[in-house]
């Protein structure tokens, strides 16, 4: 069984993909997942990847930085190749026009036909899903909510990014580049796997109940029946004028059986606070404090290594906020080294998916 | 009227999780992310049509 990785720092799609092809060689491949800098022309990189790896199922997305075993990159393309033994079956569907409609039913019917069993009866220990979604679509919550209603298998992934330009991000499949879209892949690996959600935050005491929200805009108008910015600042014990500077260190989280599902604040507008993830009326959010990102991630990987015994591949969906924090603290190399012993690819994303849509988190697929 | 939400939540979790503890946890997580915390509803909780509507949508998928 073989899971292999490759990267190229060439900035022309043809050259970069040729380099990947040379690294992977002539072995027949079943599936290729890739993450490419938004510096590449989207149509070119997607068409070239599909053309060069014509026999494989090929999909990916744009990034805000790429990850490969032991290194964090900028302006590159990273890819992971799976042979027939490492992936038994895979099927990809693209959901277009996410902001207008969410054709999850059609995609799930197609998965059902391909795998010979309906999505609501698939065994989560045998199957999982990857979701790559346009990170500027604002559609992740509804997408994950709809998916979750229809299946017990876990969908994990990340929101495509565009190197913090906030202009356009793309998902790739079928040799095409799509905006306002999501790529869904359902996989039956040829080996056991574990899915990780890790975030480096600790709950502080304060609770903020959402009493008025505009979920579609990811806006919270009121906490505890007070203007959101005022209640948030009070919980931190700082003046509202200092609140925004506290955002990276003190996001909020929905605690579910002690496990945080992080909501990262983005900006203050008037009395409202806008987040990178929506909350609805009645949700009780907990004030969080950032903790040891490198140490927590290592602990999560070590725990899975102990469960699986060995690791043949890791796909990392790493929040861009985590990447920014690592850069600020000069810890990016130390973080990258956590993955040095495992064939790993990943990217810095505009949101992470694990059951729902979350922020300031790393979600990971780990293959034995 | 009271208690309908608790009954609907229990029904959804039982039918989706089929006794699998991991699935019970996953289903509870999905409900909390929708804004419905299963731990907050008892047989005495007042029926709230907005919550019932969300739960009916999930039941339609089962």
Coordinates of C-alpha atoms in Angstrom, one line a residue:
Chain A
X1 CA 0.0 0.0 0.0
X2 CA 1.3 3.4 -0.8
X3 CA 0.4 7.0 0.0
X4 CA 3.0 9.4 -1.5
X5 CA 3.4 13.1 -1.4
X6 CA 5.0 15.7 -3.7
X7 CA 5.3 19.4 -3.9
X8 CA 6.5 22.0 -6.5
X9 CA 7.5 25.6 -5.9
X10 CA 7.5 26.4 -9.6
X11 CA 5.0 29.1 -10.4
X12 CA 3.8 28.0 -13.9
X13 CA 1.1 25.4 -13.8
X14 CA 2.6 23.2 -16.5
X15 CA 6.0 23.2 -14.9
X16 CA 4.7 22.6 -11.4
X17 CA 2.4 19.7 -12.4
X18 CA 5.3 18.1 -14.5
X19 CA 7.4 18.2 -11.4
X20 CA 4.7 16.5 -9.4
X21 CA 4.3 13.8 -12.1
X22 CA 8.1 13.2 -12.1
X23 CA 8.0 12.7 -8.4
X24 CA 5.1 10.3 -8.5
X25 CA 6.4 8.4 -11.4
X26 CA 4.6 5.9 -13.6
X27 CA 2.8 3.9 -10.9
X28 CA -1.0 3.8 -11.5
X29 CA -2.8 6.2 -9.2
X30 CA -6.4 5.9 -7.9
X31 CA -6.8 9.4 -6.3
X32 CA -4.8 12.7 -6.0
X33 CA -5.7 15.4 -3.6
X34 CA -3.9 18.7 -4.1
X35 CA -3.7 22.2 -2.6
X36 CA -2.4 25.0 -4.7
X37 CA -1.5 28.6 -4.1
X38 CA -4.0 31.1 -5.4
X39 CA -1.1 32.6 -7.5
X40 CA -1.8 29.8 -10.0
X41 CA -4.4 30.6 -12.7
X42 CA -7.2 28.4 -11.4
X43 CA -8.4 27.0 -14.7
X44 CA -4.9 26.2 -15.7
X45 CA -3.8 24.3 -12.6
X46 CA -7.0 22.3 -12.5
X47 CA -7.1 21.4 -16.2
X48 CA -3.4 20.5 -16.1
X49 CA -3.7 18.3 -13.0
X50 CA -6.6 16.4 -14.5
X51 CA -4.8 16.0 -17.9
X52 CA -1.5 14.8 -16.5
X53 CA -3.2 12.4 -13.9
X54 CA -5.9 11.4 -16.3
X55 CA -6.5 7.9 -14.8
X56 CA -7.0 9.2 -11.3
X57 CA -9.8 11.0 -9.4
X58 CA -8.2 14.4 -8.9
X59 CA -9.5 17.2 -6.7
X60 CA -8.3 20.1 -4.6
X61 CA -8.6 23.8 -3.9
X62 CA -6.8 27.1 -3.5
X63 CA -5.0 28.0 -0.2
X64 CA -3.5 30.7 2.0
X65 CA -0.3 28.7 2.3
X66 CA 0.5 25.0 1.8
X67 CA 1.8 22.4 4.2
X68 CA 4.1 19.4 3.3
X69 CA 5.9 17.1 5.7
X70 CA 8.2 19.3 7.7
X71 CA 7.6 22.5 5.8
X72 CA 5.1 25.3 5.5
X73 CA 5.2 26.9 2.0
X74 CA 3.9 29.9 0.1
X75 CA 3.2 30.0 -3.6
X76 CA 3.5 26.2 -4.1
X77 CA 1.4 23.2 -4.9
X78 CA 1.3 20.1 -2.7
X79 CA -0.2 16.8 -3.7
X80 CA -0.9 13.4 -2.1
X81 CA -1.3 10.4 -4.3
X82 CA -3.1 7.2 -3.4
X83 CA -2.8 3.8 -5.2
X84 CA -5.6 1.2 -5.5
X85 CA -4.6 -0.4 -2.2
X86 CA -4.7 2.8 -0.1
X87 CA -8.1 3.9 -1.5
X88 CA -10.6 1.2 -2.3
X89 CA -13.3 3.5 -3.6
X90 CA -13.7 7.2 -4.2
X91 CA -16.4 9.3 -5.8
X92 CA -16.4 13.1 -6.2
X93 CA -19.4 15.4 -6.7
X94 CA -19.4 19.2 -7.2
X95 CA -22.1 21.4 -5.8
X96 CA -22.3 24.6 -7.8
X97 CA -24.1 27.9 -7.1
X98 CA -23.9 27.2 -3.3
X99 CA -25.3 30.6 -2.4
X100 CA -28.5 30.1 -4.5
X101 CA -29.2 26.4 -3.9
X102 CA -27.7 23.4 -2.2
X103 CA -28.0 20.4 -4.3
X104 CA -26.9 17.9 -1.7
X105 CA -29.7 15.5 -2.5
X106 CA -28.5 15.0 -6.1
X107 CA -24.9 14.5 -5.0
X108 CA -25.9 12.0 -2.3
X109 CA -28.1 10.1 -4.8
X110 CA -25.0 9.8 -7.0
X111 CA -22.9 8.6 -4.1
X112 CA -25.5 6.1 -3.3
X113 CA -25.7 4.7 -6.8
X114 CA -21.9 4.5 -7.0
X115 CA -21.3 2.8 -3.7
X116 CA -24.4 0.6 -3.9
X117 CA -25.7 1.8 -0.6
X118 CA -27.5 4.9 0.5
X119 CA -25.6 7.6 2.4
X120 CA -27.8 7.3 5.4
X121 CA -26.8 3.6 5.8
X122 CA -23.0 3.9 5.2
X123 CA -20.8 2.7 8.1
X124 CA -18.8 5.6 9.5
X125 CA -15.9 3.3 10.4
X126 CA -15.5 2.3 6.7
X127 CA -16.3 5.6 4.9
X128 CA -15.7 9.3 5.4
X129 CA -16.2 12.4 3.3
X130 CA -13.9 15.2 2.4
X131 CA -15.5 18.7 1.9
X132 CA -13.6 21.5 0.1
X133 CA -15.7 24.6 -0.1
X134 CA -15.2 28.1 -1.5
X135 CA -14.1 30.0 1.6
X136 CA -15.7 33.2 0.4
X137 CA -19.1 31.7 -0.2
X138 CA -20.3 32.1 3.4
X139 CA -22.3 28.9 2.8
X140 CA -20.3 26.4 5.0
X141 CA -22.7 26.3 7.9
X142 CA -25.8 25.5 5.8
X143 CA -23.8 23.0 3.7
X144 CA -22.5 21.1 6.8
X145 CA -25.9 21.3 8.4
X146 CA -27.6 19.8 5.4
X147 CA -25.0 17.1 5.0
X148 CA -25.2 16.2 8.7
X149 CA -29.0 15.6 8.4
X150 CA -28.5 13.1 5.6
X151 CA -25.7 10.8 6.7
X152 CA -23.8 9.4 9.7
X153 CA -20.4 9.4 8.0
X154 CA -18.2 12.3 9.0
X155 CA -17.4 15.0 6.5
X156 CA -14.1 16.7 7.2
X157 CA -12.3 19.4 5.3
X158 CA -11.5 23.1 4.9
X159 CA -12.6 26.3 3.2
X160 CA -10.6 27.2 0.1
X161 CA -8.6 30.4 0.6
X162 CA -6.8 33.0 -1.6
X163 CA -3.7 34.0 0.3
X164 CA -5.6 36.6 2.4
X165 CA -6.6 38.6 -0.7
X166 CA -10.3 37.9 0.0
X167 CA -11.0 38.2 -3.7
X168 CA -11.8 34.8 -5.0
X169 CA -11.1 31.2 -3.9
X170 CA -11.6 28.1 -5.9
X171 CA -12.3 24.4 -5.5
X172 CA -11.0 22.0 -8.2
X173 CA -12.4 18.8 -9.7
X174 CA -13.1 17.3 -13.1
X175 CA -10.3 19.5 -14.6
X176 CA -12.3 22.6 -13.8
X177 CA -12.1 25.4 -11.3
X178 CA -15.2 26.4 -9.4
X179 CA -16.2 29.4 -7.3
X180 CA -19.3 29.5 -5.1
X181 CA -19.1 25.8 -5.0
X182 CA -18.1 22.8 -2.9
X183 CA -16.3 19.6 -3.8
X184 CA -17.6 16.6 -1.9
X185 CA -15.6 13.3 -2.0
X186 CA -16.8 10.1 -0.3
X187 CA -13.9 7.7 0.3
X188 CA -13.6 4.1 1.4
X189 CA -9.9 3.8 2.4
X190 CA -8.1 0.6 2.1
X191 CA -6.7 1.1 5.6
X192 CA -8.0 2.2 8.9
X193 CA -8.2 5.9 9.6
X194 CA -8.8 8.5 12.3
X195 CA -10.2 12.0 12.0
X196 CA -8.7 14.7 14.2
X197 CA -10.2 18.1 15.3
X198 CA -7.7 20.0 17.4
X199 CA -7.8 23.6 18.7
X200 CA -5.5 25.2 21.1
X201 CA -7.9 27.0 23.5
X202 CA -8.9 26.7 27.1
X203 CA -12.3 27.7 28.4
X204 CA -12.4 30.7 30.8
X205 CA -15.4 31.1 33.1
X206 CA -17.5 33.6 31.3
X207 CA -20.6 32.5 29.3
X208 CA -22.2 34.7 26.6
X209 CA -25.7 33.7 25.5
X210 CA -26.6 34.9 22.0
X211 CA -29.8 36.8 22.5
X212 CA -29.9 38.4 19.0
X213 CA -28.1 37.2 15.9
X214 CA -28.2 37.5 12.2
X215 CA -26.8 34.0 11.4
X216 CA -26.6 34.5 7.6
X217 CA -24.3 37.5 8.1
X218 CA -22.4 35.7 10.9
X219 CA -23.3 38.7 13.0
X220 CA -24.1 38.7 16.7
X221 CA -26.0 41.8 17.7
X222 CA -26.6 41.0 21.4
X223 CA -25.1 38.7 24.1
X224 CA -26.9 38.5 27.4
X225 CA -29.4 41.1 26.1
X226 CA -26.6 43.7 25.9
X227 CA -24.9 45.1 22.8
X228 CA -22.6 42.2 21.7
X229 CA -19.4 44.3 21.8
X230 CA -20.2 45.6 25.2
X231 CA -21.0 42.2 26.7
X232 CA -17.9 40.6 25.1
X233 CA -15.6 43.4 26.4
X234 CA -17.1 43.1 29.9
X235 CA -16.5 39.4 29.9
X236 CA -12.8 40.1 29.1
X237 CA -12.6 43.0 31.5
X238 CA -11.4 45.4 28.8
X239 CA -12.9 48.6 27.3
X240 CA -14.8 48.1 24.0
X241 CA -12.1 50.2 22.4
X242 CA -9.6 47.4 23.1
X243 CA -11.8 44.5 22.3
X244 CA -10.6 43.9 18.7
X245 CA -7.0 43.5 19.8
X246 CA -8.1 40.7 22.1
X247 CA -9.8 38.7 19.3
X248 CA -6.9 36.3 18.3
X249 CA -6.2 35.4 21.9
X250 CA -9.8 35.2 23.1
X251 CA -12.2 33.7 20.6
X252 CA -15.5 32.2 21.7
X253 CA -16.6 28.6 21.5
X254 CA -19.6 26.4 21.7
X255 CA -18.7 23.8 24.3
X256 CA -20.1 20.4 23.5
X257 CA -19.4 17.8 26.2
X258 CA -16.3 19.9 27.1
X259 CA -15.1 20.0 23.5
X260 CA -14.8 23.5 22.0
X261 CA -16.2 24.3 18.5
X262 CA -14.5 27.7 18.0
X263 CA -16.1 30.8 16.6
X264 CA -13.5 33.4 15.7
X265 CA -14.5 37.1 15.9
X266 CA -13.6 39.1 12.8
X267 CA -14.6 42.7 13.4
X268 CA -16.7 45.0 15.4
X269 CA -19.3 47.1 13.5
X270 CA -21.5 49.4 15.5
X271 CA -22.5 47.4 18.6
X272 CA -22.4 44.1 16.7
X273 CA -19.5 41.6 16.5
X274 CA -19.0 39.7 13.2
X275 CA -17.6 36.3 13.3
X276 CA -16.1 33.8 10.7
X277 CA -18.8 31.3 11.7
X278 CA -22.4 31.8 12.5
X279 CA -24.2 31.4 15.8
X280 CA -28.0 31.4 16.4
X281 CA -30.2 32.8 19.1
X282 CA -30.0 30.9 22.3
X283 CA -26.5 29.5 21.8
X284 CA -24.4 29.6 24.9
X285 CA -20.8 30.6 24.0
X286 CA -17.9 30.4 26.3
X287 CA -15.0 32.8 26.4
X288 CA -11.8 31.0 25.4
X289 CA -8.1 31.7 25.8
X290 CA -5.5 30.6 23.3
X291 CA -3.1 28.0 24.6
X292 CA 0.0 26.0 23.3
X293 CA -0.7 25.5 19.6
X294 CA 2.3 23.4 18.9
X295 CA 2.1 21.3 22.1
X296 CA -1.7 20.6 21.6
X297 CA -1.3 19.6 18.0
X298 CA 1.6 17.2 18.9
X299 CA -0.5 15.7 21.6
X300 CA -3.4 15.1 19.2
X301 CA -1.1 13.5 16.6
X302 CA 0.6 11.3 19.3
X303 CA -2.8 10.2 20.6
X304 CA -3.8 9.0 17.1
X305 CA -0.4 7.4 16.5
X306 CA -0.9 5.4 19.6
X307 CA -4.4 4.3 18.4
X308 CA -3.3 3.4 14.9
X309 CA 0.2 2.0 15.6
X310 CA 1.6 3.7 12.5
X311 CA 0.8 6.6 10.2
X312 CA 1.0 6.3 6.4
X313 CA -0.5 9.7 5.5
X314 CA -1.9 12.9 7.0
X315 CA -4.1 15.6 5.3
X316 CA -4.2 18.8 7.4
X317 CA -6.8 21.6 7.1
X318 CA -5.2 24.3 9.2
X319 CA -6.9 27.6 10.0
X320 CA -5.1 30.6 8.5
X321 CA -5.5 32.3 11.9
X322 CA -3.3 29.5 13.4
X323 CA -0.8 30.0 10.6
X324 CA -0.7 33.8 11.4
X325 CA -0.2 33.1 15.1
X326 CA 2.6 30.6 14.3
X327 CA 4.3 33.2 12.1
X328 CA 4.0 35.9 14.8
X329 CA 5.5 33.7 17.4
X330 CA 8.1 32.4 15.1
X331 CA 6.8 28.8 15.6
X332 CA 5.9 27.9 12.0
X333 CA 9.0 25.7 11.5
X334 CA 8.4 23.9 14.9
X335 CA 4.8 23.3 13.9
X336 CA 5.8 22.0 10.5
X337 CA 8.3 19.6 12.1
X338 CA 5.4 17.9 13.9
X339 CA 4.5 16.4 10.5
X340 CA 8.1 15.7 9.4
X341 CA 7.9 11.9 10.1
X342 CA 4.6 11.4 8.3
X343 CA 3.8 11.8 4.6
X344 CA 1.7 15.0 5.0
X345 CA 0.0 17.6 2.9
X346 CA -2.3 20.4 3.9
X347 CA -3.2 24.0 3.5
X348 CA -4.1 27.1 5.5
X349 CA -7.8 27.6 5.1
X350 CA -10.6 30.1 5.7
X351 CA -12.5 27.8 8.0
X352 CA -12.5 24.2 8.9
X353 CA -15.2 21.5 8.7
X354 CA -15.7 18.7 11.1
X355 CA -19.4 17.8 11.6
X356 CA -20.0 21.5 11.4
X357 CA -18.2 24.6 10.3
X358 CA -15.6 25.9 12.8
X359 CA -12.7 28.3 13.1
X360 CA -9.2 28.5 14.6
X361 CA -8.9 24.7 14.4
X362 CA -6.9 22.1 12.6
X363 CA -8.9 19.2 11.2
X364 CA -6.9 16.2 10.0
X365 CA -7.4 12.9 8.2
X366 CA -4.8 10.3 9.4
X367 CA -4.3 7.1 7.5
X368 CA -2.7 4.0 9.1
Chain B
X1 CA -48.3 21.8 25.8
X2 CA -44.9 20.6 26.9
X3 CA -42.4 17.8 26.3
X4 CA -42.7 17.4 22.5
X5 CA -39.2 18.7 21.9
X6 CA -37.6 16.2 24.3
X7 CA -39.5 13.3 22.7
X8 CA -38.5 14.4 19.2
X9 CA -34.8 14.7 20.2
X10 CA -34.8 11.3 21.8
X11 CA -36.5 9.8 18.7
X12 CA -34.0 11.4 16.3
X13 CA -31.0 10.3 18.4
X14 CA -32.3 6.8 18.8
X15 CA -33.1 6.3 15.1
X16 CA -29.9 7.8 13.8
X17 CA -27.5 6.4 16.4
X18 CA -29.1 3.0 16.8
X19 CA -27.4 2.6 20.2
X20 CA -23.9 3.4 18.9
X21 CA -22.4 5.7 21.6
X22 CA -20.1 7.4 19.1
X23 CA -23.1 8.2 16.9
X24 CA -25.1 9.4 19.9
X25 CA -22.3 11.9 20.6
X26 CA -22.1 13.0 16.9
X27 CA -25.9 13.4 16.7
X28 CA -25.9 15.5 19.9
X29 CA -23.1 17.7 18.4
X30 CA -25.1 18.2 15.2
X31 CA -28.1 19.3 17.2
X32 CA -26.1 21.7 19.4
X33 CA -24.6 23.2 16.2
X34 CA -28.1 23.8 15.0
X35 CA -28.9 25.7 18.2
X36 CA -30.7 22.8 19.9
X37 CA -29.0 21.6 23.0
X38 CA -30.5 18.2 23.9
X39 CA -29.4 18.6 27.6
X40 CA -31.6 21.7 28.0
X41 CA -34.9 20.0 27.2
X42 CA -36.9 17.9 29.5
X43 CA -40.4 16.4 29.4
X44 CA -41.5 19.7 31.1
X45 CA -40.0 22.0 28.5
X46 CA -42.5 24.2 26.7
X47 CA -43.2 23.3 23.1
X48 CA -41.5 25.9 20.9
X49 CA -42.7 25.8 17.3
X50 CA -39.4 27.2 15.9
X51 CA -37.4 24.3 17.5
X52 CA -40.1 21.8 16.6
X53 CA -39.9 22.9 12.9
X54 CA -36.1 22.3 12.9
X55 CA -36.5 18.9 14.4
X56 CA -39.3 18.0 11.9
X57 CA -36.9 18.8 9.1
X58 CA -34.4 16.3 10.5
X59 CA -37.0 13.7 11.0
X60 CA -38.0 14.0 7.4
X61 CA -34.5 12.8 6.4
X62 CA -34.8 9.6 8.5

